[in-house]
PDB file of C-alpha atoms and ligand atoms in Angstrom:
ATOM      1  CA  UNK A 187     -11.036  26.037  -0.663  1.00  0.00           C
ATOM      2  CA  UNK A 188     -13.579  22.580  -0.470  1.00  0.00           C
ATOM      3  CA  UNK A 189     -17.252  22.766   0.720  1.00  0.00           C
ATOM      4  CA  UNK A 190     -16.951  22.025   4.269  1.00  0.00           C
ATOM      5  CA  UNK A 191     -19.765  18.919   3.324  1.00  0.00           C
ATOM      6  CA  UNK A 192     -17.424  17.750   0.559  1.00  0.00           C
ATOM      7  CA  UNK A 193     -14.490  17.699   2.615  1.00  0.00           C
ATOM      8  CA  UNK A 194     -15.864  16.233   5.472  1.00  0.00           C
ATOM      9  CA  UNK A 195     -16.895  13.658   3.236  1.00  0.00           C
ATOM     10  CA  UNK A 196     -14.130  12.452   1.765  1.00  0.00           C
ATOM     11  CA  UNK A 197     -12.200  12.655   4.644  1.00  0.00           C
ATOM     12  CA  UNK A 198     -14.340   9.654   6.042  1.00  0.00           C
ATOM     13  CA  UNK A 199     -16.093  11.503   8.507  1.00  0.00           C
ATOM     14  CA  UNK A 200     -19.834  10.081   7.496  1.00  0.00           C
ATOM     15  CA  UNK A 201     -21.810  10.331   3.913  1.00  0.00           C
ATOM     16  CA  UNK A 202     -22.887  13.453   2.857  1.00  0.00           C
ATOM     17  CA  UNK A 203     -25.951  13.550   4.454  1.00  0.00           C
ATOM     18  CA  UNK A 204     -24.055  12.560   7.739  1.00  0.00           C
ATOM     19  CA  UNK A 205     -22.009  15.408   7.996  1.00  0.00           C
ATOM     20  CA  UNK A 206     -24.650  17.990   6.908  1.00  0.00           C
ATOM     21  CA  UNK A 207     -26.610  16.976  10.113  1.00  0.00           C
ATOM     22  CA  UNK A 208     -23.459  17.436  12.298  1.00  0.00           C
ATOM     23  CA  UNK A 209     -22.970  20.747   9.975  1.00  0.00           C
ATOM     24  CA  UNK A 210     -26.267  22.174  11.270  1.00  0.00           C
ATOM     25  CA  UNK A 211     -26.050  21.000  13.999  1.00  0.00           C
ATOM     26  CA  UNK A 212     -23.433  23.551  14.999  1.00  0.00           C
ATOM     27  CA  UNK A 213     -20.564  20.315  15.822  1.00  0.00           C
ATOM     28  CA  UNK A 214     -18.440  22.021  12.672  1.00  0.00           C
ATOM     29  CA  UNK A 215     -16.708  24.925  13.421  1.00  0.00           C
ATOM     30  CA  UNK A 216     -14.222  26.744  10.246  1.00  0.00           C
ATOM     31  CA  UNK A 217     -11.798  30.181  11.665  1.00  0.00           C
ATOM     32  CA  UNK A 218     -13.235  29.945  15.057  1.00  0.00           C
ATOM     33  CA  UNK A 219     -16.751  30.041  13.993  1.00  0.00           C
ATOM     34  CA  UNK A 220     -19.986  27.940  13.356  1.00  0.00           C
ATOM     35  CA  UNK A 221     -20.632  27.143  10.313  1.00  0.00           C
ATOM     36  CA  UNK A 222     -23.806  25.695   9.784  1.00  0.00           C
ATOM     37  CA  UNK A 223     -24.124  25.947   6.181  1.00  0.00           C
ATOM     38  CA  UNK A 224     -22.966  22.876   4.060  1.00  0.00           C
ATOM     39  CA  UNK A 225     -22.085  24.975   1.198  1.00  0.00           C
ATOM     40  CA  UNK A 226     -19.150  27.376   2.968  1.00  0.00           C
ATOM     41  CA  UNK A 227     -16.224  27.123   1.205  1.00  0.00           C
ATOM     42  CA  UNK A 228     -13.247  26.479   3.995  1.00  0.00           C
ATOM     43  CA  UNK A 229      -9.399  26.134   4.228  1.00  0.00           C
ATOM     44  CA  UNK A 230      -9.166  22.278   6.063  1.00  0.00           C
ATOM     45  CA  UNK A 231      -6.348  23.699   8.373  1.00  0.00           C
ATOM     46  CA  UNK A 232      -9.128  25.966   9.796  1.00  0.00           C
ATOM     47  CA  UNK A 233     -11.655  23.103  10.388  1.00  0.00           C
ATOM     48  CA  UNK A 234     -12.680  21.856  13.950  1.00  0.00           C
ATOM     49  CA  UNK A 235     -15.043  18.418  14.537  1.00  0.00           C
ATOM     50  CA  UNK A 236     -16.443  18.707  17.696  1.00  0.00           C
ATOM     51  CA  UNK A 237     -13.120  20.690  18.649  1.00  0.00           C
ATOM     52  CA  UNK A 238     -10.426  18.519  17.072  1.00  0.00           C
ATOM     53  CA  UNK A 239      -8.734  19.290  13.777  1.00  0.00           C
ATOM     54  CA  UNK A 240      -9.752  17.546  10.983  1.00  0.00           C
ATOM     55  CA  UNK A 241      -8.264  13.767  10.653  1.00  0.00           C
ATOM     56  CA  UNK A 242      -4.911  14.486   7.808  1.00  0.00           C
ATOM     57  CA  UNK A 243      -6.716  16.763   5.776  1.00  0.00           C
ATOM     58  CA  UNK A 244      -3.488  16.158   3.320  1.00  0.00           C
ATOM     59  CA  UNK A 245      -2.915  12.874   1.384  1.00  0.00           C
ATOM     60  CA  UNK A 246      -2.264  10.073   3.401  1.00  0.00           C
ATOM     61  CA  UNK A 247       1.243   7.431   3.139  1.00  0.00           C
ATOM     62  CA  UNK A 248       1.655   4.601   5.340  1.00  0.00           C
ATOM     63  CA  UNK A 249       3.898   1.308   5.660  1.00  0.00           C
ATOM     64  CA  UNK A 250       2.027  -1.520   6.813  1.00  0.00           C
ATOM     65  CA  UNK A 251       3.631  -4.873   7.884  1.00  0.00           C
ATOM     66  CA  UNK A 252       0.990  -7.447   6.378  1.00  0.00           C
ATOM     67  CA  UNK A 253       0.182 -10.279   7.765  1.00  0.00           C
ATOM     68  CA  UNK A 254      -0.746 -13.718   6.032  1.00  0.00           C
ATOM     69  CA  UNK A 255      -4.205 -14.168   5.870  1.00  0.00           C
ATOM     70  CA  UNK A 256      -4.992 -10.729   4.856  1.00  0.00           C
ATOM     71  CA  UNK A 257      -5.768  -9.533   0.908  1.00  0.00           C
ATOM     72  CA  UNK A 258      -5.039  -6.329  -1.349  1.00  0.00           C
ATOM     73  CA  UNK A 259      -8.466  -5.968  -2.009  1.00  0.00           C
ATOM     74  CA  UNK A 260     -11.211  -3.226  -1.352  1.00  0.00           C
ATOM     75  CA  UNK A 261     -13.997  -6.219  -2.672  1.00  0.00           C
ATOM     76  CA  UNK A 262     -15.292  -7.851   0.553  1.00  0.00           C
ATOM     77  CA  UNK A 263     -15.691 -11.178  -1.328  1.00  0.00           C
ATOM     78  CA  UNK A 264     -12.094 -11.770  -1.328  1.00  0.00           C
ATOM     79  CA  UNK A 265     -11.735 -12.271   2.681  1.00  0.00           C
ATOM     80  CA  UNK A 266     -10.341 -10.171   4.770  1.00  0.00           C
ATOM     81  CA  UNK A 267      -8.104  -6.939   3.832  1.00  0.00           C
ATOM     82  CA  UNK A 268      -5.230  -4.991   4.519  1.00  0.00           C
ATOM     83  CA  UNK A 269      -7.170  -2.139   4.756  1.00  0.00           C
ATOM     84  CA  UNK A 270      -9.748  -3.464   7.611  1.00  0.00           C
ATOM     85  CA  UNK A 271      -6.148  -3.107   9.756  1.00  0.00           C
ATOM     86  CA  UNK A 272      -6.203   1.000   9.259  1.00  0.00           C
ATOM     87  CA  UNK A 273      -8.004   3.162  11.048  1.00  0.00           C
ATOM     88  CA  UNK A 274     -12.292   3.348  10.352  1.00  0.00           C
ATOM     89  CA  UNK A 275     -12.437   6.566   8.594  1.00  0.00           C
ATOM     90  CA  UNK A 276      -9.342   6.091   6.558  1.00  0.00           C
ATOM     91  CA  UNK A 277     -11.654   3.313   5.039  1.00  0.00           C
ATOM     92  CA  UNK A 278     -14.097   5.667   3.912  1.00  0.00           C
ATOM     93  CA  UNK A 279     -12.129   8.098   2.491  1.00  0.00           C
ATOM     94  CA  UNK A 280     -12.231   9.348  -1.301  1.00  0.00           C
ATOM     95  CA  UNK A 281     -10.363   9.173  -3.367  1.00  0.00           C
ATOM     96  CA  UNK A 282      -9.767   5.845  -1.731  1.00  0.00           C
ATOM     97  CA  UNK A 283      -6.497   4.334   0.014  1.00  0.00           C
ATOM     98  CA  UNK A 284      -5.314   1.795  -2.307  1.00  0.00           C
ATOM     99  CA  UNK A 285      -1.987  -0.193  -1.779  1.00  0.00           C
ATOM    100  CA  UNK A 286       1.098   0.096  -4.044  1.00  0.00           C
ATOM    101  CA  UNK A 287       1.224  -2.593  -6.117  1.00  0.00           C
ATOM    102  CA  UNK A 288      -0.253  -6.200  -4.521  1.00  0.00           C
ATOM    103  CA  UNK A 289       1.017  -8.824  -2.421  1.00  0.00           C
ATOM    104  CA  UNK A 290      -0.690 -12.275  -2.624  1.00  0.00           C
ATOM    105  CA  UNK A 291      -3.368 -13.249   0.439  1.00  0.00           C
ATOM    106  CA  UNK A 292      -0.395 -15.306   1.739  1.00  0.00           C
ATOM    107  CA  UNK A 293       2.844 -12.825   1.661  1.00  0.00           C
ATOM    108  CA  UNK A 294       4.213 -11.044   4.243  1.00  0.00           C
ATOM    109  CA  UNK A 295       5.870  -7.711   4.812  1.00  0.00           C
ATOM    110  CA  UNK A 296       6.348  -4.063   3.434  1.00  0.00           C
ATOM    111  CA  UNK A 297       2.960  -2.671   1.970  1.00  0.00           C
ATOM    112  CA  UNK A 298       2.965   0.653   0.881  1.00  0.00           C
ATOM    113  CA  UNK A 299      -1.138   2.255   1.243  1.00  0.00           C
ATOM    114  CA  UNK A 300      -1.413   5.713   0.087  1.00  0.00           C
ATOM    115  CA  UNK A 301      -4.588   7.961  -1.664  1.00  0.00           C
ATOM    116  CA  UNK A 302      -1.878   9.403  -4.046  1.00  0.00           C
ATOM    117  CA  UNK A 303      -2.835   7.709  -7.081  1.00  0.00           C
ATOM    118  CA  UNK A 304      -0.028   9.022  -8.972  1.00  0.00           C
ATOM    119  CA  UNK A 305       2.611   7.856  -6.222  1.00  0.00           C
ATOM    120  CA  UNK A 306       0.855   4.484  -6.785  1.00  0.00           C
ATOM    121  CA  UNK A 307       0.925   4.523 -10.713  1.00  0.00           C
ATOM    122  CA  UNK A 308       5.083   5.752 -10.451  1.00  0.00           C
ATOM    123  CA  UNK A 309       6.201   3.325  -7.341  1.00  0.00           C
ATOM    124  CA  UNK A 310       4.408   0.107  -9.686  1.00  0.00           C
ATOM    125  CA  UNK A 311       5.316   1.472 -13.437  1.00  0.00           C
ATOM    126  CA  UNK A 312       8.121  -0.803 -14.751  1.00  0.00           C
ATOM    127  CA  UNK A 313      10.016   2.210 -16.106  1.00  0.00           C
ATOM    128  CA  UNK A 314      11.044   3.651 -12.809  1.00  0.00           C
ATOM    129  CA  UNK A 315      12.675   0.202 -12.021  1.00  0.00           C
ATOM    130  CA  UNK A 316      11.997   0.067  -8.171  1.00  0.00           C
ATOM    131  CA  UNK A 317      13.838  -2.136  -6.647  1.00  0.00           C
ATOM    132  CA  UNK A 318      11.685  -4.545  -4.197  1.00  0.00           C
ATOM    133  CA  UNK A 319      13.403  -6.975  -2.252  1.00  0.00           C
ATOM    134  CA  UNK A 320      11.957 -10.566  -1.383  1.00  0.00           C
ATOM    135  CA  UNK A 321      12.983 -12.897   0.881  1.00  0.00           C
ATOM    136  CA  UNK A 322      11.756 -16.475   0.030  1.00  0.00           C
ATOM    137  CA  UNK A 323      11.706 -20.472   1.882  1.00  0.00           C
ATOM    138  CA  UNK A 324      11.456 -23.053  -1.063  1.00  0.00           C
ATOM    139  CA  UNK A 325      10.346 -26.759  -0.525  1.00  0.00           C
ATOM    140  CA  UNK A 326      13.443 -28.298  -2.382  1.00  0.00           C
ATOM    141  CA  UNK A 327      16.758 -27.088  -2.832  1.00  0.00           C
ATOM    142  CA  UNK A 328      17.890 -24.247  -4.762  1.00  0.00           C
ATOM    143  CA  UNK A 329      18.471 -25.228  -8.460  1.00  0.00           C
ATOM    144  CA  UNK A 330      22.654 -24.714  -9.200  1.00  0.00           C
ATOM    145  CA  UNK A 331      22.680 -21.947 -11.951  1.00  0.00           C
ATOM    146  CA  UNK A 332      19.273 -20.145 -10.590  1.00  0.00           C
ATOM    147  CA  UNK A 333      21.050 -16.901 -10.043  1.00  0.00           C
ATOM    148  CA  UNK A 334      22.280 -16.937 -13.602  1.00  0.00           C
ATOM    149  CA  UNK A 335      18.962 -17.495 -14.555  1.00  0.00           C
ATOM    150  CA  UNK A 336      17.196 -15.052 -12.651  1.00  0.00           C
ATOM    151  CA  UNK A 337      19.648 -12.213 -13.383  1.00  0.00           C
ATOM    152  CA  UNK A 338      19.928 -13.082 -17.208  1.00  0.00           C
ATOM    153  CA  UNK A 339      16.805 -11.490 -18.287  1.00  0.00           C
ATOM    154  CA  UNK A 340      15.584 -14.888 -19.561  1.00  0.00           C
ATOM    155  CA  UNK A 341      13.075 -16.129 -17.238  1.00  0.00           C
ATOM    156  CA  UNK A 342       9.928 -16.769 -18.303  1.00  0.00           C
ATOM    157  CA  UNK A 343       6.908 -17.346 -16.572  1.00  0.00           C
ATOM    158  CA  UNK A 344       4.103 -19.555 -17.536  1.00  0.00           C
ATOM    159  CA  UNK A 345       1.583 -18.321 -19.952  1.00  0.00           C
ATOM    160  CA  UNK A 346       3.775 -15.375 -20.828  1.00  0.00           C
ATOM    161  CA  UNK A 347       6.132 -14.385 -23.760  1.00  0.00           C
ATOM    162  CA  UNK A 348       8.116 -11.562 -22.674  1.00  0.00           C
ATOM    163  CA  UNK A 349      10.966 -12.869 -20.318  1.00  0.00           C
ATOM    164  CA  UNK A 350      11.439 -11.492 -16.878  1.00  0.00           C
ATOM    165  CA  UNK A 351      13.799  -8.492 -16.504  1.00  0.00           C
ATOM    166  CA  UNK A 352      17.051  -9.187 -14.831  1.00  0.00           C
ATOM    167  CA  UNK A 353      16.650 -10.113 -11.259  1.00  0.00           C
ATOM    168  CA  UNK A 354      19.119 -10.718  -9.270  1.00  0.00           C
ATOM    169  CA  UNK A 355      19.259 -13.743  -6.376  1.00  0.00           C
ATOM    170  CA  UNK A 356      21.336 -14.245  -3.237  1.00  0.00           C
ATOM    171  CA  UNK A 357      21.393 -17.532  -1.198  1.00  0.00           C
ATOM    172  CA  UNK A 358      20.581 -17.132   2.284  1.00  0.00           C
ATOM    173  CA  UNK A 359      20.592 -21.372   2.576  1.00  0.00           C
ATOM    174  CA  UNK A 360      19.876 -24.507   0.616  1.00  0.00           C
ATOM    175  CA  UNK A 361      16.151 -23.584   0.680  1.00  0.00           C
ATOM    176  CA  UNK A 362      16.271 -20.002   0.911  1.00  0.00           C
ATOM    177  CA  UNK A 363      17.056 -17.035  -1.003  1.00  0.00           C
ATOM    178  CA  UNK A 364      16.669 -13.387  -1.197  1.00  0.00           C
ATOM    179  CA  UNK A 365      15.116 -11.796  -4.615  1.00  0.00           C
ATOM    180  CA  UNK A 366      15.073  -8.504  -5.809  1.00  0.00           C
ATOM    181  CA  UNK A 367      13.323  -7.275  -8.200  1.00  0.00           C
ATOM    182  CA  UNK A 368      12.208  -4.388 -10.787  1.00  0.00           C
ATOM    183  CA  UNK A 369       9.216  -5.144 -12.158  1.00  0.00           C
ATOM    184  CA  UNK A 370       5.736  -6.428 -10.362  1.00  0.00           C
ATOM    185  CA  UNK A 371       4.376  -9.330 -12.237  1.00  0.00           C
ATOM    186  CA  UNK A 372       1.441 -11.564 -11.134  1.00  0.00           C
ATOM    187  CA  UNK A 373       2.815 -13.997  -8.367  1.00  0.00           C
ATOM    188  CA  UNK A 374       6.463 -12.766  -9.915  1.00  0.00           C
ATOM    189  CA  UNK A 375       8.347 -14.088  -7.387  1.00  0.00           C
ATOM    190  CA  UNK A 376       6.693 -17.900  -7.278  1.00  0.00           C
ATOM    191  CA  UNK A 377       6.347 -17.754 -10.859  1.00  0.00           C
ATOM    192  CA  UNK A 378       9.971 -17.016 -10.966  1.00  0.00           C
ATOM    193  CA  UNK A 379      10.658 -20.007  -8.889  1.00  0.00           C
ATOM    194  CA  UNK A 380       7.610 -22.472 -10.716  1.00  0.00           C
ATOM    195  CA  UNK A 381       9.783 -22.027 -13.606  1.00  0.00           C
ATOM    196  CA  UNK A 382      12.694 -23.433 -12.433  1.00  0.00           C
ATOM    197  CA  UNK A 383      11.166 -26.557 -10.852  1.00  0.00           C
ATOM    198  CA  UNK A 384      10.481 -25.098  -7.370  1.00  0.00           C
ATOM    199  CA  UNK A 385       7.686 -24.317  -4.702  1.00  0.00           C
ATOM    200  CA  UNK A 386       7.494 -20.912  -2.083  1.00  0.00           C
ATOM    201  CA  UNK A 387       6.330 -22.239   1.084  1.00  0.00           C
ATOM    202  CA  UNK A 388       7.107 -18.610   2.460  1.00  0.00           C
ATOM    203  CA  UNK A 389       7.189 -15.218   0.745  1.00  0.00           C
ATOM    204  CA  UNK A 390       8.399 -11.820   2.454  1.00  0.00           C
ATOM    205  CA  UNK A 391       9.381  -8.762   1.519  1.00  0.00           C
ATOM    206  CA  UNK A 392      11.400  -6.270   3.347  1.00  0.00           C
ATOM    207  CA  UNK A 393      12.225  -3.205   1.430  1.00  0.00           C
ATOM    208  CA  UNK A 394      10.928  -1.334  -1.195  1.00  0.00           C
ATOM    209  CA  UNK A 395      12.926   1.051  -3.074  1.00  0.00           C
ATOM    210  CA  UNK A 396      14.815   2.841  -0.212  1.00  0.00           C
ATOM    211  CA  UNK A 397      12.288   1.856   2.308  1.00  0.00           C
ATOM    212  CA  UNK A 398      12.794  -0.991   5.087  1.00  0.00           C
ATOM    213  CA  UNK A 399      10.136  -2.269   6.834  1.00  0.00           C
ATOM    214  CA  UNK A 400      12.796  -2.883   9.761  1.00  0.00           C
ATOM    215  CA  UNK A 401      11.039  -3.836  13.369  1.00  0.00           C
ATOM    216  CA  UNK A 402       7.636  -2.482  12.442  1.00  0.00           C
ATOM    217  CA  UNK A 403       5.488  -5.245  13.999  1.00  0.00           C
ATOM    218  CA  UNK A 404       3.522  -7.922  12.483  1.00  0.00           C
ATOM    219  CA  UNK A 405      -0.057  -6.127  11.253  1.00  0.00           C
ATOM    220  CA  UNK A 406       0.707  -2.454  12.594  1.00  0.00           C
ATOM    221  CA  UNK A 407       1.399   0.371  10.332  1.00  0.00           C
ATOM    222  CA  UNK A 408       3.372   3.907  10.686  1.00  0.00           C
ATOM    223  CA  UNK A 409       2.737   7.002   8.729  1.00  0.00           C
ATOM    224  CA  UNK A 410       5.537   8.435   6.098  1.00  0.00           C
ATOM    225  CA  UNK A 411       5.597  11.901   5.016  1.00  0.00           C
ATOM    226  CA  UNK A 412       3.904  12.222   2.153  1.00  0.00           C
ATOM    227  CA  UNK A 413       6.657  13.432  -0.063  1.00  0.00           C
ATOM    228  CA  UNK A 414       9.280  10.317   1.054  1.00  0.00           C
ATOM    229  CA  UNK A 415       9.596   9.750  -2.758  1.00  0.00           C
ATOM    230  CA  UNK A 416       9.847  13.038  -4.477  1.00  0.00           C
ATOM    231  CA  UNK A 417      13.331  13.434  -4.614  1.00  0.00           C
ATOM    232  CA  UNK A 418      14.433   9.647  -4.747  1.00  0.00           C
TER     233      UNK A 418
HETATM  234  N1  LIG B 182       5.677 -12.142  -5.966  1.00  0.00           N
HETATM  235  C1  LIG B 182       4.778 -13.078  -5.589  1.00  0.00           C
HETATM  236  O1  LIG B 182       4.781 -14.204  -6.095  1.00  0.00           O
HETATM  237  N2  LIG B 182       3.898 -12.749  -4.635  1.00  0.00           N
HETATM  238  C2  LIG B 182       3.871 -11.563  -4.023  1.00  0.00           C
HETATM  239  O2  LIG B 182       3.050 -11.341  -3.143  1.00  0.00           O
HETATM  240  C3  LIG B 182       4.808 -10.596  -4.432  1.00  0.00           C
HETATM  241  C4  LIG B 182       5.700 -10.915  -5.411  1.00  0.00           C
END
């Protein structure tokens, strides 16, 4: 049981102060009733706003296709976001929505948002060796060898002294390839490639762990049930 302010609150509804007014106001309703004081202690199954249940009073997961263009950011500074492409109030909820791991401003594909921090920290943690798939278009020719490289465990990136952890590759053309990989470096995959003399025009990824992002269009989202990782 939350104080109905709290709640409201973090749901994204308005700031505190917000949500009182509406509270008083009468616009709050908890087990059929009123309540008009910010203080009562509810059960958010039992909430209405102005009628409707309250906006997934659980934790929130979602798959989002991103778009170029777009950053995994909450600082406004950095252009736009990812999360500008969810709905309003999802923005203002606390504890936040934060994506799963990064992609860079210009990669595409599967994005992973949730306000489950600790589905965030296991999903990106090294240890649990979640496989992420990449598909990436190179401005010269693939190197002969690269997928001995890549899948040797001896790849290292610029500026760094521990080599990458096997990876493995699979051509798709002359300049393209598909990656996957365990770990979630810093610009991994085009660090990858930097190191063995080549550029990533393109970078997209399509699956993560046992997730595909399959036809989900180009900047919409879809909703997974919260506990689509707890057994895998
Ligand atoms: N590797 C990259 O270089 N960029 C990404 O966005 C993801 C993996």
């Amino acid at each position: 049981m939350q104080r109905i302010d709290q709640l409201l609150a973090s749901l994204g509804y308005g700031s505190r102060r917000e949500v009182r007014d509406w509270i008083e106001g009468g616009r709050v309703q908890a087990g059929g009733v009123a309540a008009r004081d910010p203080s009562t202690r509810v059960d958010p199954s039992q909430v209405l706003v102005d009628g409707e249940p309250l906006d997934h009073p659980g934790e929130l997961l979602v798959m989002l296709h991103k778009p170029a263009g777009r950053v995994c950011s909450h600082d406004p500074g950095e252009g736009p976001s990812v999360y500008g492409l969810l709905p309003e109030r999802w923005q203002r909820r606390n504890p936040p929505v934060a994506s799963v791991g990064r992609l860079d401003k210009e990669t595409t594909g599967l994005l992973l948002l949730t306000d489950r921090s600790a589905l965030v920290h296991r999903l990106t943690s090294p240890k649990h060796k979640v496989a992420k798939v990449y598909r990436a278009t190179l401005d010269r020719d693939l190197p002969a060898g690269i997928e001995e490289v890549f899948a040797g465990g001896a790849c290292l990136l610029e500026g760094e002294t521990t080599p990458c952890a096997p990876a493995t590759l699979r051509r798709i053309g002359p300049r393209e390839a598909e990656v996957t990989l365990t770990e979630g470096r810093y610009h991994q995959v085009r660090r990858m490639f930097a190191s063995q003399g080549c550029g990533v025009t393109d970078l997209h990824r399509s699956r993560l762990g046992h997730l595909e992002l399959g036809d989900l269009p180009v900047g919409c989202w879809r909703e997974l049930p919260i506990n689509t990782f707890d057994t895998k």
